[in-house]
XYZ file of C-alpha atoms in Angstrom:
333
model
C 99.062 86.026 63.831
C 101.271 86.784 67.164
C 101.230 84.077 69.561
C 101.246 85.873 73.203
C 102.026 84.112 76.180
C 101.745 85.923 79.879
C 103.299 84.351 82.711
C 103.259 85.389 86.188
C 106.682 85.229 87.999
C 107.167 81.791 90.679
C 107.023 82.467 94.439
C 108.523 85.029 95.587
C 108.953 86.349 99.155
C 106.153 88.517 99.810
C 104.236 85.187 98.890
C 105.404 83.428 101.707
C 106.563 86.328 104.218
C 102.875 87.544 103.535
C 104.061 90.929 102.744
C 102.762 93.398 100.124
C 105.674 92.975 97.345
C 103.625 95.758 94.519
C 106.962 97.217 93.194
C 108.770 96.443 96.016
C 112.083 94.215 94.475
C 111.776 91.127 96.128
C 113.501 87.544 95.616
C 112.652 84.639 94.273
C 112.381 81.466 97.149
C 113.969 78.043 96.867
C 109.915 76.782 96.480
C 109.888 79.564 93.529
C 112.648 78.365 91.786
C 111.339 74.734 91.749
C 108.549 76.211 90.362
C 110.702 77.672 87.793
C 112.459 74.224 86.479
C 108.874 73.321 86.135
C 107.834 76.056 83.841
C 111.065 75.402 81.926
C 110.352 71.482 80.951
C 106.710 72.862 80.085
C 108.726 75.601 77.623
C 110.873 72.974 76.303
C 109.008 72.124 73.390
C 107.164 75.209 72.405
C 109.477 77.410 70.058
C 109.852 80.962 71.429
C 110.925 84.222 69.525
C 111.116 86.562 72.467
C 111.134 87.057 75.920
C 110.016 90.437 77.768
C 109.735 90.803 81.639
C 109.369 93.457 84.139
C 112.622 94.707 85.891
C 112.044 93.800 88.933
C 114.382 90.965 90.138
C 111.878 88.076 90.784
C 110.117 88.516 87.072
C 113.306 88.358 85.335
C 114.470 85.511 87.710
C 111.389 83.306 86.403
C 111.761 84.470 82.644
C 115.598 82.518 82.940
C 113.433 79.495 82.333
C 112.410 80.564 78.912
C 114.869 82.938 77.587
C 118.104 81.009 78.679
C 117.698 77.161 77.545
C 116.206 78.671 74.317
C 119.916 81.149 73.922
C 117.352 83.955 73.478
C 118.229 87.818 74.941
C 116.158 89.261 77.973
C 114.129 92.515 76.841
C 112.851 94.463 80.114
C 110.430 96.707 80.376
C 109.255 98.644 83.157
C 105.491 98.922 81.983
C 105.049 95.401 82.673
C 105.643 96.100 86.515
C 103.237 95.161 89.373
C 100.542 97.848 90.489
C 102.722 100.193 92.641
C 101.391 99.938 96.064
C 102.375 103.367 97.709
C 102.359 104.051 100.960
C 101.593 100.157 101.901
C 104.807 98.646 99.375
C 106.302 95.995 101.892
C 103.903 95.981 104.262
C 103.241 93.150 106.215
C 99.168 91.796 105.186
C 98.675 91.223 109.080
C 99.246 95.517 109.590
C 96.698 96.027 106.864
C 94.147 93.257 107.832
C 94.548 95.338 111.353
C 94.526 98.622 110.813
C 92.477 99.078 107.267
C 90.544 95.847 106.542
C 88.347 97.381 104.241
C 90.670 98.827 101.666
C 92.548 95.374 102.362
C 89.573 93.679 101.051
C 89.224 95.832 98.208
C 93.223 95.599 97.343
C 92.580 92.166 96.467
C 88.160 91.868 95.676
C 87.842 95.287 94.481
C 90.627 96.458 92.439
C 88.966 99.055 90.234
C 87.848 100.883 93.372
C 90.902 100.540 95.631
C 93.367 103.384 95.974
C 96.039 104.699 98.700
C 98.139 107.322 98.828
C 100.812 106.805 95.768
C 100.046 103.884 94.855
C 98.510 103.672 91.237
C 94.912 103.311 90.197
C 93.423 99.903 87.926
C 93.042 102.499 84.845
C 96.535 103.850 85.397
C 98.114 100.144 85.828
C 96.248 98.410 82.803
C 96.728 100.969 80.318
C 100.770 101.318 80.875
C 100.846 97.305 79.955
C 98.246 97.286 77.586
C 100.112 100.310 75.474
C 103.481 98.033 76.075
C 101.417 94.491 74.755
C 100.310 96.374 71.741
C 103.375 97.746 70.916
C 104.744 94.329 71.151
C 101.847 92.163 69.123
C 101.792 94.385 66.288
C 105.885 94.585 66.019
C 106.086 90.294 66.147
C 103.953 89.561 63.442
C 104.141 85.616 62.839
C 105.915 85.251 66.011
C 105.738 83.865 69.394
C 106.231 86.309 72.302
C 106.274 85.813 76.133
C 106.020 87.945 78.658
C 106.514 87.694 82.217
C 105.286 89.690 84.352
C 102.975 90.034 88.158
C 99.603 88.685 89.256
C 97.227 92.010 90.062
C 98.636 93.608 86.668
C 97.823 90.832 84.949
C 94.487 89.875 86.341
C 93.590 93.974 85.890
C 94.307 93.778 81.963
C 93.008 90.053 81.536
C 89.523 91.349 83.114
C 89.935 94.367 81.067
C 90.657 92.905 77.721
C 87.759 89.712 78.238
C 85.494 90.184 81.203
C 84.851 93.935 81.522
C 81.568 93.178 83.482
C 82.559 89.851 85.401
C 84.892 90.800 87.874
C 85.049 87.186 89.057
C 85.886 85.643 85.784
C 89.554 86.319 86.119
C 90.389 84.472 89.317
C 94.149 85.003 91.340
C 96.495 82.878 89.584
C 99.092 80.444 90.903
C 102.893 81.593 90.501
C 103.833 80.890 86.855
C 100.658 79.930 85.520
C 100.168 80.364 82.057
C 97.414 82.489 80.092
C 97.820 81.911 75.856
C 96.812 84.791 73.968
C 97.009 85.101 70.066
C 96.544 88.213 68.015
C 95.401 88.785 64.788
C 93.921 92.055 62.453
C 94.353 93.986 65.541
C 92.510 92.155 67.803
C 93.064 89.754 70.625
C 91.523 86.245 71.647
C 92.226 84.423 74.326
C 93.408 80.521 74.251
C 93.585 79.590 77.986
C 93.004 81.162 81.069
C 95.994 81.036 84.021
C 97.006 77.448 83.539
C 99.402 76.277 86.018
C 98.925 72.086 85.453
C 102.872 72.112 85.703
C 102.761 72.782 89.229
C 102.277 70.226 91.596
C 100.723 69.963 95.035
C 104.067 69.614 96.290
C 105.467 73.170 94.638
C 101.999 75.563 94.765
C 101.983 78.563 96.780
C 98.247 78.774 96.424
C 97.551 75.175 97.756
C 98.871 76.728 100.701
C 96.968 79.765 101.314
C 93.468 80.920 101.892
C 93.062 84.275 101.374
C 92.229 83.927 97.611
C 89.312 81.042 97.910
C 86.477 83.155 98.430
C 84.541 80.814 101.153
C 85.594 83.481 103.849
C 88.496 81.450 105.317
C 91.911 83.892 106.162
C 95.363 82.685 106.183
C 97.021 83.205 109.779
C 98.862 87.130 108.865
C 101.214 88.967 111.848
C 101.864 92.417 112.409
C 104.813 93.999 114.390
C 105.649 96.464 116.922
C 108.127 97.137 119.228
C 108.640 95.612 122.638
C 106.961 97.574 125.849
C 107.613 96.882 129.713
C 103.921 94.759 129.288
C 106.183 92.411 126.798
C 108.187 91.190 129.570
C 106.408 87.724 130.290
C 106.080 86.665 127.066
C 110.197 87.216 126.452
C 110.485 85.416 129.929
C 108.406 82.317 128.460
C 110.484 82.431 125.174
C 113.621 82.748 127.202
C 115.068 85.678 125.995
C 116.334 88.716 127.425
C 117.033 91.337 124.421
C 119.928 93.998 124.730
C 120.260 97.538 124.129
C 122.021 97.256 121.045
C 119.366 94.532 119.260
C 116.636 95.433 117.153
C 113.045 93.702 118.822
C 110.290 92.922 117.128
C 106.784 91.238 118.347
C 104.651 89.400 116.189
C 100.891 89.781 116.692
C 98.460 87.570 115.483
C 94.801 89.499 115.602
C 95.174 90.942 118.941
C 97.233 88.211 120.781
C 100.748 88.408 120.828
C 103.033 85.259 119.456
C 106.435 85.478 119.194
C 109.734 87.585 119.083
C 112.344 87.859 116.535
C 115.498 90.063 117.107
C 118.555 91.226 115.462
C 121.714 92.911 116.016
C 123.057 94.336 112.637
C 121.996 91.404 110.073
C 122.538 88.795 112.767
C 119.840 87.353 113.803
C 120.027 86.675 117.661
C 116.242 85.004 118.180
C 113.576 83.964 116.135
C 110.834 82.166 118.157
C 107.199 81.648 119.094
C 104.734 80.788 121.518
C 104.443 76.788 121.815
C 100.665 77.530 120.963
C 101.263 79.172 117.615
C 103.888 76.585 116.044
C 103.035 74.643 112.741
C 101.309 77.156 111.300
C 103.931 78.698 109.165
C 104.303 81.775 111.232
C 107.864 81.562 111.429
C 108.774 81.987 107.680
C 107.080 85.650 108.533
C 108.971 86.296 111.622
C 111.875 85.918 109.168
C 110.390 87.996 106.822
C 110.401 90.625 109.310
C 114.146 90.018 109.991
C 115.246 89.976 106.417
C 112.712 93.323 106.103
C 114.911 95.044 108.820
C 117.976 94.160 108.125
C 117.691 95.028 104.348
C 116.184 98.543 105.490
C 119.510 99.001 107.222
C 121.246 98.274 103.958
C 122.841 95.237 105.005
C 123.242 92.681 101.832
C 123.068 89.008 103.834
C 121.001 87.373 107.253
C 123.227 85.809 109.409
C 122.164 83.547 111.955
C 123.899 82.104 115.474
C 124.115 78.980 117.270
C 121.351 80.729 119.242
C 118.525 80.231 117.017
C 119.414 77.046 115.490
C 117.243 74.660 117.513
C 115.762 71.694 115.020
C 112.885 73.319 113.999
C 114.723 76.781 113.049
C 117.120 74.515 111.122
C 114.209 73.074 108.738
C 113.185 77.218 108.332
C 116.650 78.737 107.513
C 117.163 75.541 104.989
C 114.031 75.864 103.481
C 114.797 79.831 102.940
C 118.558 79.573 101.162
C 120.856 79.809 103.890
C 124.134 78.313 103.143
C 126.648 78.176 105.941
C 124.721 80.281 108.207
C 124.090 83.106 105.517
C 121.286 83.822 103.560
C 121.411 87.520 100.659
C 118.571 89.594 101.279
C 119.738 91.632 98.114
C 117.238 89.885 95.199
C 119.142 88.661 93.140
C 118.862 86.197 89.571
């Protein structure tokens, strides 16, 4: 019998930026790492043989927990990726909820049915990492396997594998829950379902969010665009009067505008919002939409100026890994 156990990677940016990450290589946050150290004291005491994750940065991040303590090698493999995305990799959820809600509702309700242009279809995603689990049960006879990998691919082959016609029976997990699989005679059973009881309140990413609950209720997501001559009074509110040479963003919640965030190279010169749409965690997207731009421009770090460190930016840029006034945009372990 092979002992299987499938992890999805912690927090990552998307999570919190509330951008689609697919196989877009993102980081992991200072929240996702905390949720790492927790999935490594729950790992302390179960012996491991071998450790397989995605390549992308923020799965192989989380599989340190496992693979490192235990002084066992890393094995990567690119058929345990996330869904690609196409066409919508990196975009923010506020664009789609805007300008395609349906297929947005779909992306995440409807899986077998959704589809844009590139991006890969439920059969194509399920069958690349159930061909790669196979390969890997059969080969680790009598041994226990664990392998890390992303939340849509592994809710597509969980449903697959033990709820064909339940759709609902394989809820979105929390980052780094836990499902326990064994294998035996060629054939799989399931042990547990997307445990996460390591996380607490004070480390979840889904205790935060709505989107996944089902009662109707949507998290608050922005969109962007670029600034227009009708932009002027809301940059005269926020107190800022942009140059040529910046890069301008505006944030748009629904169809009211909130807030500004612009750069000049990778330094950030503002980051704010309208008093009316503070303490809602908007600003960790606004950055999102800096680190987005400046990484697009092929800069490695975010660097910030005395200019946008008021208190409450402070708490952000903290909470977010900048050290000295710097923060890498390049994901990295």
């Amino acid at each position: 019998m092979t002992k299987i156990y499938l992890i999805r990677h912690a927090e990552a940016e998307g999570n919190v930026f509330r951008r689609l990450q697919g196989q877009y290589d993102s980081f992991v946050t200072p929240n996702g790492r905390k949720q790492i150290e927790a999935l490594k004291k729950r790992f302390e005491s179960i012996h491991v043989d071998a450790v397989f994750a995605s390549d992308l940065t923020r799965t192989r991040c989380t599989a340190g927990a496992i693979y490192k303590p235990k002084g066992l090698e890393l094995k990567t493999d690119k058929r345990f990726r996330e869904m690609s995305v196409g066409i919508w990799e990196n975009l923010p959820f506020g664009w789609l909820d805007h300008s395609d809600p349906e297929r947005n509702h779909d992306f995440s309700h409807n899986p077998e049915t959704w589809h844009v242009e590139n991006s890969e279809r439920f059969e194509e995603y399920t069958a690349r990492f159930l061909q790669a689990l196979d390969e890997i049960a059969a080969s680790h006879e009598g041994k226990t396997v664990v392998i890390v990998s992303h939340g849509m691919v592994l809710r597509g082959i969980l449903q697959k594998m033990f709820y064909p016609n339940d759709r609902k029976a394989v809820a979105h997990c929390e980052n780094t829950a836990v499902t326990h699989l064994t294998y035996e005679n060629g054939s799989y059973r399931l042990e547990y379902l997307n445990d996460a009881s390591h996380i607490t309140p004070e480390i979840s990413t889904l205790g935060r969010q709505m989107w996944w609950r089902g009662d109707g209720k949507k998290d608050f997501n922005m969109w962007y665009c670029a600034p227009t001559g009708d932009d002027k009074p809301l940059l005269q509110i926020l107190g800022f009067a942009p140059e040529e040479t910046h890069t301008v963003r505006i944030s748009v919640l629904g169809g009211v505008k909130t807030g500004v965030v612009a750069l000049e190279g990778n330094e950030l010169k503002f980051l704010g919002l309208l008093e009316e749409h503070r303490g809602i965690g908007l600003s960790a997207q606004l950055l999102g939409e800096a680190v987005s731009i400046a990484r697009s421009q092929g800069f490695e770090t975010l660097r910030i100026t005395q200019a946008v460190m008021h208190p409450a930016a402070q708490r952000l840029f903290k909470n977010y890994g900048f050290v000295d006034g710097v923060m890498p945009i390049i994901p990295h372990l």
